[in-house]
Amino acid sequence: MSAGQPRRSTSNKVVRFALVGLVNTGIDLTAFFALLELAVPALAANVGAWFVAVLFSFVANRLWSFERDPGIRLHHSFLRFVSLGALISLGVSSLSIAALAGAVGVWPAKIIGVVVAAVLNFLAARWSIEGRIVK
């Protein structure tokens, strides 16, 4: 954010993050579907889809949703974002697939994991890009 621009409110960041998240979810689900169609096992397809989606998510959130902390170098911000994304998004969605797919099916399990991870991802993204979680 340049010096002359006012800081975005948290609610503005939440809305922007949600919009990026909607597009990102579409990318994730599309890649997941494509990999399943190529006969990739569900958990491996989840990892591949997550990787494609996390690249888009980092760029979009860094450029549009959050105010970048100039003290956090790009590669450090990316490593934070991907590391936390792996623990949260990939971990929650993979756990959801592993635990729930047998009971509710692969797609409902995937969607449950995506929804649960969304809130945690907002906090993680804010920390990795802005260097803070609150305020």
mmCIF file with all atom_site columns, C-alpha atoms in Angstrom:
data_model
loop_
_atom_site.group_PDB
_atom_site.id
_atom_site.type_symbol
_atom_site.label_atom_id
_atom_site.label_alt_id
_atom_site.label_comp_id
_atom_site.label_asym_id
_atom_site.label_entity_id
_atom_site.label_seq_id
_atom_site.pdbx_PDB_ins_code
_atom_site.Cartn_x
_atom_site.Cartn_y
_atom_site.Cartn_z
_atom_site.occupancy
_atom_site.B_iso_or_equiv
_atom_site.pdbx_formal_charge
_atom_site.auth_seq_id
_atom_site.auth_comp_id
_atom_site.auth_asym_id
_atom_site.auth_atom_id
_atom_site.pdbx_PDB_model_num
ATOM 1   C CA . MET A 1 1   ? 0.000   0.000   0.000   1.00 0.00 ? 1   MET A CA 1
ATOM 2   C CA . SER A 1 2   ? 1.499   3.336   -0.938  1.00 0.00 ? 2   SER A CA 1
ATOM 3   C CA . ALA A 1 3   ? 1.944   6.068   1.637   1.00 0.00 ? 3   ALA A CA 1
ATOM 4   C CA . GLY A 1 4   ? -0.921  8.212   0.299   1.00 0.00 ? 4   GLY A CA 1
ATOM 5   C CA . GLN A 1 5   ? -3.561  5.489   0.440   1.00 0.00 ? 5   GLN A CA 1
ATOM 6   C CA . PRO A 1 6   ? -5.660  4.944   3.557   1.00 0.00 ? 6   PRO A CA 1
ATOM 7   C CA . ARG A 1 7   ? -5.473  1.590   5.302   1.00 0.00 ? 7   ARG A CA 1
ATOM 8   C CA . ARG A 1 8   ? -8.215  -0.871  4.448   1.00 0.00 ? 8   ARG A CA 1
ATOM 9   C CA . SER A 1 9   ? -10.632 -1.797  7.190   1.00 0.00 ? 9   SER A CA 1
ATOM 10  C CA . THR A 1 10  ? -10.724 -5.361  8.431   1.00 0.00 ? 10  THR A CA 1
ATOM 11  C CA . SER A 1 11  ? -14.211 -5.754  6.933   1.00 0.00 ? 11  SER A CA 1
ATOM 12  C CA . ASN A 1 12  ? -12.880 -4.600  3.548   1.00 0.00 ? 12  ASN A CA 1
ATOM 13  C CA . LYS A 1 13  ? -10.088 -7.161  3.814   1.00 0.00 ? 13  LYS A CA 1
ATOM 14  C CA . VAL A 1 14  ? -12.575 -9.885  4.747   1.00 0.00 ? 14  VAL A CA 1
ATOM 15  C CA . VAL A 1 15  ? -14.721 -9.064  1.684   1.00 0.00 ? 15  VAL A CA 1
ATOM 16  C CA . ARG A 1 16  ? -11.695 -9.021  -0.621  1.00 0.00 ? 16  ARG A CA 1
ATOM 17  C CA . PHE A 1 17  ? -10.352 -12.227 0.929   1.00 0.00 ? 17  PHE A CA 1
ATOM 18  C CA . ALA A 1 18  ? -13.769 -13.873 0.482   1.00 0.00 ? 18  ALA A CA 1
ATOM 19  C CA . LEU A 1 19  ? -13.927 -12.857 -3.192  1.00 0.00 ? 19  LEU A CA 1
ATOM 20  C CA . VAL A 1 20  ? -10.438 -14.187 -3.819  1.00 0.00 ? 20  VAL A CA 1
ATOM 21  C CA . GLY A 1 21  ? -11.460 -17.276 -1.875  1.00 0.00 ? 21  GLY A CA 1
ATOM 22  C CA . LEU A 1 22  ? -14.482 -17.868 -4.096  1.00 0.00 ? 22  LEU A CA 1
ATOM 23  C CA . VAL A 1 23  ? -12.355 -17.721 -7.229  1.00 0.00 ? 23  VAL A CA 1
ATOM 24  C CA . ASN A 1 24  ? -9.667  -19.758 -5.523  1.00 0.00 ? 24  ASN A CA 1
ATOM 25  C CA . THR A 1 25  ? -12.206 -22.396 -4.491  1.00 0.00 ? 25  THR A CA 1
ATOM 26  C CA . GLY A 1 26  ? -13.330 -22.630 -8.110  1.00 0.00 ? 26  GLY A CA 1
ATOM 27  C CA . ILE A 1 27  ? -9.725  -23.133 -9.187  1.00 0.00 ? 27  ILE A CA 1
ATOM 28  C CA . ASP A 1 28  ? -9.181  -25.729 -6.459  1.00 0.00 ? 28  ASP A CA 1
ATOM 29  C CA . LEU A 1 29  ? -12.352 -27.685 -7.279  1.00 0.00 ? 29  LEU A CA 1
ATOM 30  C CA . THR A 1 30  ? -11.717 -27.517 -11.033 1.00 0.00 ? 30  THR A CA 1
ATOM 31  C CA . ALA A 1 31  ? -8.161  -28.798 -10.639 1.00 0.00 ? 31  ALA A CA 1
ATOM 32  C CA . PHE A 1 32  ? -9.378  -31.466 -8.184  1.00 0.00 ? 32  PHE A CA 1
ATOM 33  C CA . PHE A 1 33  ? -12.048 -32.613 -10.673 1.00 0.00 ? 33  PHE A CA 1
ATOM 34  C CA . ALA A 1 34  ? -9.551  -32.664 -13.551 1.00 0.00 ? 34  ALA A CA 1
ATOM 35  C CA . LEU A 1 35  ? -7.069  -34.725 -11.565 1.00 0.00 ? 35  LEU A CA 1
ATOM 36  C CA . LEU A 1 36  ? -9.784  -37.164 -10.459 1.00 0.00 ? 36  LEU A CA 1
ATOM 37  C CA . GLU A 1 37  ? -10.822 -37.511 -14.111 1.00 0.00 ? 37  GLU A CA 1
ATOM 38  C CA . LEU A 1 38  ? -7.203  -38.420 -14.892 1.00 0.00 ? 38  LEU A CA 1
ATOM 39  C CA . ALA A 1 39  ? -7.548  -41.236 -12.330 1.00 0.00 ? 39  ALA A CA 1
ATOM 40  C CA . VAL A 1 40  ? -5.304  -39.562 -9.761  1.00 0.00 ? 40  VAL A CA 1
ATOM 41  C CA . PRO A 1 41  ? -6.205  -40.860 -6.264  1.00 0.00 ? 41  PRO A CA 1
ATOM 42  C CA . ALA A 1 42  ? -8.325  -38.428 -4.219  1.00 0.00 ? 42  ALA A CA 1
ATOM 43  C CA . LEU A 1 43  ? -5.646  -37.426 -1.686  1.00 0.00 ? 43  LEU A CA 1
ATOM 44  C CA . ALA A 1 44  ? -3.007  -36.906 -4.398  1.00 0.00 ? 44  ALA A CA 1
ATOM 45  C CA . ALA A 1 45  ? -5.531  -34.933 -6.463  1.00 0.00 ? 45  ALA A CA 1
ATOM 46  C CA . ASN A 1 46  ? -6.197  -32.809 -3.385  1.00 0.00 ? 46  ASN A CA 1
ATOM 47  C CA . VAL A 1 47  ? -2.484  -31.995 -3.049  1.00 0.00 ? 47  VAL A CA 1
ATOM 48  C CA . GLY A 1 48  ? -2.170  -31.104 -6.740  1.00 0.00 ? 48  GLY A CA 1
ATOM 49  C CA . ALA A 1 49  ? -5.302  -28.945 -6.707  1.00 0.00 ? 49  ALA A CA 1
ATOM 50  C CA . TRP A 1 50  ? -4.153  -27.218 -3.534  1.00 0.00 ? 50  TRP A CA 1
ATOM 51  C CA . PHE A 1 51  ? -0.791  -26.360 -5.089  1.00 0.00 ? 51  PHE A CA 1
ATOM 52  C CA . VAL A 1 52  ? -2.416  -24.747 -8.145  1.00 0.00 ? 52  VAL A CA 1
ATOM 53  C CA . ALA A 1 53  ? -4.887  -22.848 -5.972  1.00 0.00 ? 53  ALA A CA 1
ATOM 54  C CA . VAL A 1 54  ? -2.335  -21.654 -3.418  1.00 0.00 ? 54  VAL A CA 1
ATOM 55  C CA . LEU A 1 55  ? -0.250  -19.976 -6.114  1.00 0.00 ? 55  LEU A CA 1
ATOM 56  C CA . PHE A 1 56  ? -3.257  -17.978 -7.319  1.00 0.00 ? 56  PHE A CA 1
ATOM 57  C CA . SER A 1 57  ? -4.367  -17.217 -3.770  1.00 0.00 ? 57  SER A CA 1
ATOM 58  C CA . PHE A 1 58  ? -0.992  -15.844 -2.704  1.00 0.00 ? 58  PHE A CA 1
ATOM 59  C CA . VAL A 1 59  ? -0.696  -13.510 -5.681  1.00 0.00 ? 59  VAL A CA 1
ATOM 60  C CA . ALA A 1 60  ? -4.303  -12.262 -5.472  1.00 0.00 ? 60  ALA A CA 1
ATOM 61  C CA . ASN A 1 61  ? -4.279  -11.748 -1.714  1.00 0.00 ? 61  ASN A CA 1
ATOM 62  C CA . ARG A 1 62  ? -0.859  -10.117 -1.726  1.00 0.00 ? 62  ARG A CA 1
ATOM 63  C CA . LEU A 1 63  ? -1.776  -7.694  -4.503  1.00 0.00 ? 63  LEU A CA 1
ATOM 64  C CA . TRP A 1 64  ? -5.409  -7.004  -3.661  1.00 0.00 ? 64  TRP A CA 1
ATOM 65  C CA . SER A 1 65  ? -6.720  -8.230  -0.289  1.00 0.00 ? 65  SER A CA 1
ATOM 66  C CA . PHE A 1 66  ? -4.076  -7.220  2.211   1.00 0.00 ? 66  PHE A CA 1
ATOM 67  C CA . GLU A 1 67  ? -1.613  -4.408  2.782   1.00 0.00 ? 67  GLU A CA 1
ATOM 68  C CA . ARG A 1 68  ? 1.891   -5.711  2.334   1.00 0.00 ? 68  ARG A CA 1
ATOM 69  C CA . ASP A 1 69  ? 4.364   -5.217  5.126   1.00 0.00 ? 69  ASP A CA 1
ATOM 70  C CA . PRO A 1 70  ? 7.491   -3.868  3.375   1.00 0.00 ? 70  PRO A CA 1
ATOM 71  C CA . GLY A 1 71  ? 9.583   -5.455  6.121   1.00 0.00 ? 71  GLY A CA 1
ATOM 72  C CA . ILE A 1 72  ? 8.552   -8.943  4.999   1.00 0.00 ? 72  ILE A CA 1
ATOM 73  C CA . ARG A 1 73  ? 10.466  -10.001 1.913   1.00 0.00 ? 73  ARG A CA 1
ATOM 74  C CA . LEU A 1 74  ? 8.471   -11.595 -0.906  1.00 0.00 ? 74  LEU A CA 1
ATOM 75  C CA . HIS A 1 75  ? 9.998   -15.036 -0.512  1.00 0.00 ? 75  HIS A CA 1
ATOM 76  C CA . HIS A 1 76  ? 9.460   -14.992 3.270   1.00 0.00 ? 76  HIS A CA 1
ATOM 77  C CA . SER A 1 77  ? 5.852   -13.948 2.782   1.00 0.00 ? 77  SER A CA 1
ATOM 78  C CA . PHE A 1 78  ? 5.369   -16.724 0.216   1.00 0.00 ? 78  PHE A CA 1
ATOM 79  C CA . LEU A 1 79  ? 6.984   -19.334 2.481   1.00 0.00 ? 79  LEU A CA 1
ATOM 80  C CA . ARG A 1 80  ? 4.764   -18.258 5.388   1.00 0.00 ? 80  ARG A CA 1
ATOM 81  C CA . PHE A 1 81  ? 1.683   -18.325 3.189   1.00 0.00 ? 81  PHE A CA 1
ATOM 82  C CA . VAL A 1 82  ? 2.461   -21.731 1.685   1.00 0.00 ? 82  VAL A CA 1
ATOM 83  C CA . SER A 1 83  ? 3.563   -23.248 5.006   1.00 0.00 ? 83  SER A CA 1
ATOM 84  C CA . LEU A 1 84  ? 0.453   -22.141 6.810   1.00 0.00 ? 84  LEU A CA 1
ATOM 85  C CA . GLY A 1 85  ? -1.643  -23.039 3.780   1.00 0.00 ? 85  GLY A CA 1
ATOM 86  C CA . ALA A 1 86  ? -0.191  -26.527 3.864   1.00 0.00 ? 86  ALA A CA 1
ATOM 87  C CA . LEU A 1 87  ? -0.966  -26.902 7.525   1.00 0.00 ? 87  LEU A CA 1
ATOM 88  C CA . ILE A 1 88  ? -4.428  -25.382 7.312   1.00 0.00 ? 88  ILE A CA 1
ATOM 89  C CA . SER A 1 89  ? -5.930  -25.780 3.844   1.00 0.00 ? 89  SER A CA 1
ATOM 90  C CA . LEU A 1 90  ? -4.175  -28.898 2.749   1.00 0.00 ? 90  LEU A CA 1
ATOM 91  C CA . GLY A 1 91  ? -4.220  -30.456 6.207   1.00 0.00 ? 91  GLY A CA 1
ATOM 92  C CA . VAL A 1 92  ? -7.871  -29.707 6.933   1.00 0.00 ? 92  VAL A CA 1
ATOM 93  C CA . SER A 1 93  ? -9.103  -30.694 3.458   1.00 0.00 ? 93  SER A CA 1
ATOM 94  C CA . SER A 1 94  ? -7.007  -33.883 3.380   1.00 0.00 ? 94  SER A CA 1
ATOM 95  C CA . LEU A 1 95  ? -8.135  -34.814 6.886   1.00 0.00 ? 95  LEU A CA 1
ATOM 96  C CA . SER A 1 96  ? -11.718 -34.135 5.865   1.00 0.00 ? 96  SER A CA 1
ATOM 97  C CA . ILE A 1 97  ? -11.364 -36.369 2.788   1.00 0.00 ? 97  ILE A CA 1
ATOM 98  C CA . ALA A 1 98  ? -9.631  -39.133 4.746   1.00 0.00 ? 98  ALA A CA 1
ATOM 99  C CA . ALA A 1 99  ? -12.130 -39.025 7.614   1.00 0.00 ? 99  ALA A CA 1
ATOM 100 C CA . LEU A 1 100 ? -15.399 -38.282 5.830   1.00 0.00 ? 100 LEU A CA 1
ATOM 101 C CA . ALA A 1 101 ? -15.198 -39.523 2.229   1.00 0.00 ? 101 ALA A CA 1
ATOM 102 C CA . GLY A 1 102 ? -16.310 -43.028 3.185   1.00 0.00 ? 102 GLY A CA 1
ATOM 103 C CA . ALA A 1 103 ? -19.352 -41.696 5.035   1.00 0.00 ? 103 ALA A CA 1
ATOM 104 C CA . VAL A 1 104 ? -20.470 -38.742 2.881   1.00 0.00 ? 104 VAL A CA 1
ATOM 105 C CA . GLY A 1 105 ? -18.527 -39.102 -0.396  1.00 0.00 ? 105 GLY A CA 1
ATOM 106 C CA . VAL A 1 106 ? -15.389 -37.440 -1.737  1.00 0.00 ? 106 VAL A CA 1
ATOM 107 C CA . TRP A 1 107 ? -17.031 -34.201 -2.929  1.00 0.00 ? 107 TRP A CA 1
ATOM 108 C CA . PRO A 1 108 ? -18.965 -33.393 0.267   1.00 0.00 ? 108 PRO A CA 1
ATOM 109 C CA . ALA A 1 109 ? -15.849 -34.219 2.301   1.00 0.00 ? 109 ALA A CA 1
ATOM 110 C CA . LYS A 1 110 ? -13.746 -31.894 0.116   1.00 0.00 ? 110 LYS A CA 1
ATOM 111 C CA . ILE A 1 111 ? -16.271 -29.059 0.440   1.00 0.00 ? 111 ILE A CA 1
ATOM 112 C CA . ILE A 1 112 ? -16.504 -29.464 4.227   1.00 0.00 ? 112 ILE A CA 1
ATOM 113 C CA . GLY A 1 113 ? -12.715 -29.189 4.415   1.00 0.00 ? 113 GLY A CA 1
ATOM 114 C CA . VAL A 1 114 ? -12.702 -26.059 2.229   1.00 0.00 ? 114 VAL A CA 1
ATOM 115 C CA . VAL A 1 115 ? -15.300 -24.332 4.406   1.00 0.00 ? 115 VAL A CA 1
ATOM 116 C CA . VAL A 1 116 ? -13.594 -25.170 7.692   1.00 0.00 ? 116 VAL A CA 1
ATOM 117 C CA . ALA A 1 117 ? -10.225 -23.985 6.389   1.00 0.00 ? 117 ALA A CA 1
ATOM 118 C CA . ALA A 1 118 ? -11.522 -20.631 5.083   1.00 0.00 ? 118 ALA A CA 1
ATOM 119 C CA . VAL A 1 119 ? -11.693 -18.872 8.461   1.00 0.00 ? 119 VAL A CA 1
ATOM 120 C CA . LEU A 1 120 ? -8.321  -20.178 9.560   1.00 0.00 ? 120 LEU A CA 1
ATOM 121 C CA . ASN A 1 121 ? -6.827  -19.123 6.244   1.00 0.00 ? 121 ASN A CA 1
ATOM 122 C CA . PHE A 1 122 ? -7.904  -15.496 6.666   1.00 0.00 ? 122 PHE A CA 1
ATOM 123 C CA . LEU A 1 123 ? -5.881  -15.231 9.859   1.00 0.00 ? 123 LEU A CA 1
ATOM 124 C CA . ALA A 1 124 ? -2.928  -17.082 8.345   1.00 0.00 ? 124 ALA A CA 1
ATOM 125 C CA . ALA A 1 125 ? -2.929  -14.975 5.170   1.00 0.00 ? 125 ALA A CA 1
ATOM 126 C CA . ARG A 1 126 ? -3.109  -11.759 7.128   1.00 0.00 ? 126 ARG A CA 1
ATOM 127 C CA . TRP A 1 127 ? -0.143  -12.793 9.254   1.00 0.00 ? 127 TRP A CA 1
ATOM 128 C CA . SER A 1 128 ? 1.930   -13.983 6.297   1.00 0.00 ? 128 SER A CA 1
ATOM 129 C CA . ILE A 1 129 ? 1.352   -10.866 4.185   1.00 0.00 ? 129 ILE A CA 1
ATOM 130 C CA . GLU A 1 130 ? 0.798   -8.083  6.750   1.00 0.00 ? 130 GLU A CA 1
ATOM 131 C CA . GLY A 1 131 ? 2.790   -9.513  9.609   1.00 0.00 ? 131 GLY A CA 1
ATOM 132 C CA . ARG A 1 132 ? -0.168  -9.362  11.994  1.00 0.00 ? 132 ARG A CA 1
ATOM 133 C CA . ILE A 1 133 ? -3.358  -11.203 12.852  1.00 0.00 ? 133 ILE A CA 1
ATOM 134 C CA . VAL A 1 134 ? -5.487  -8.634  14.660  1.00 0.00 ? 134 VAL A CA 1
ATOM 135 C CA . LYS A 1 135 ? -6.266  -4.930  14.307  1.00 0.00 ? 135 LYS A CA 1
#
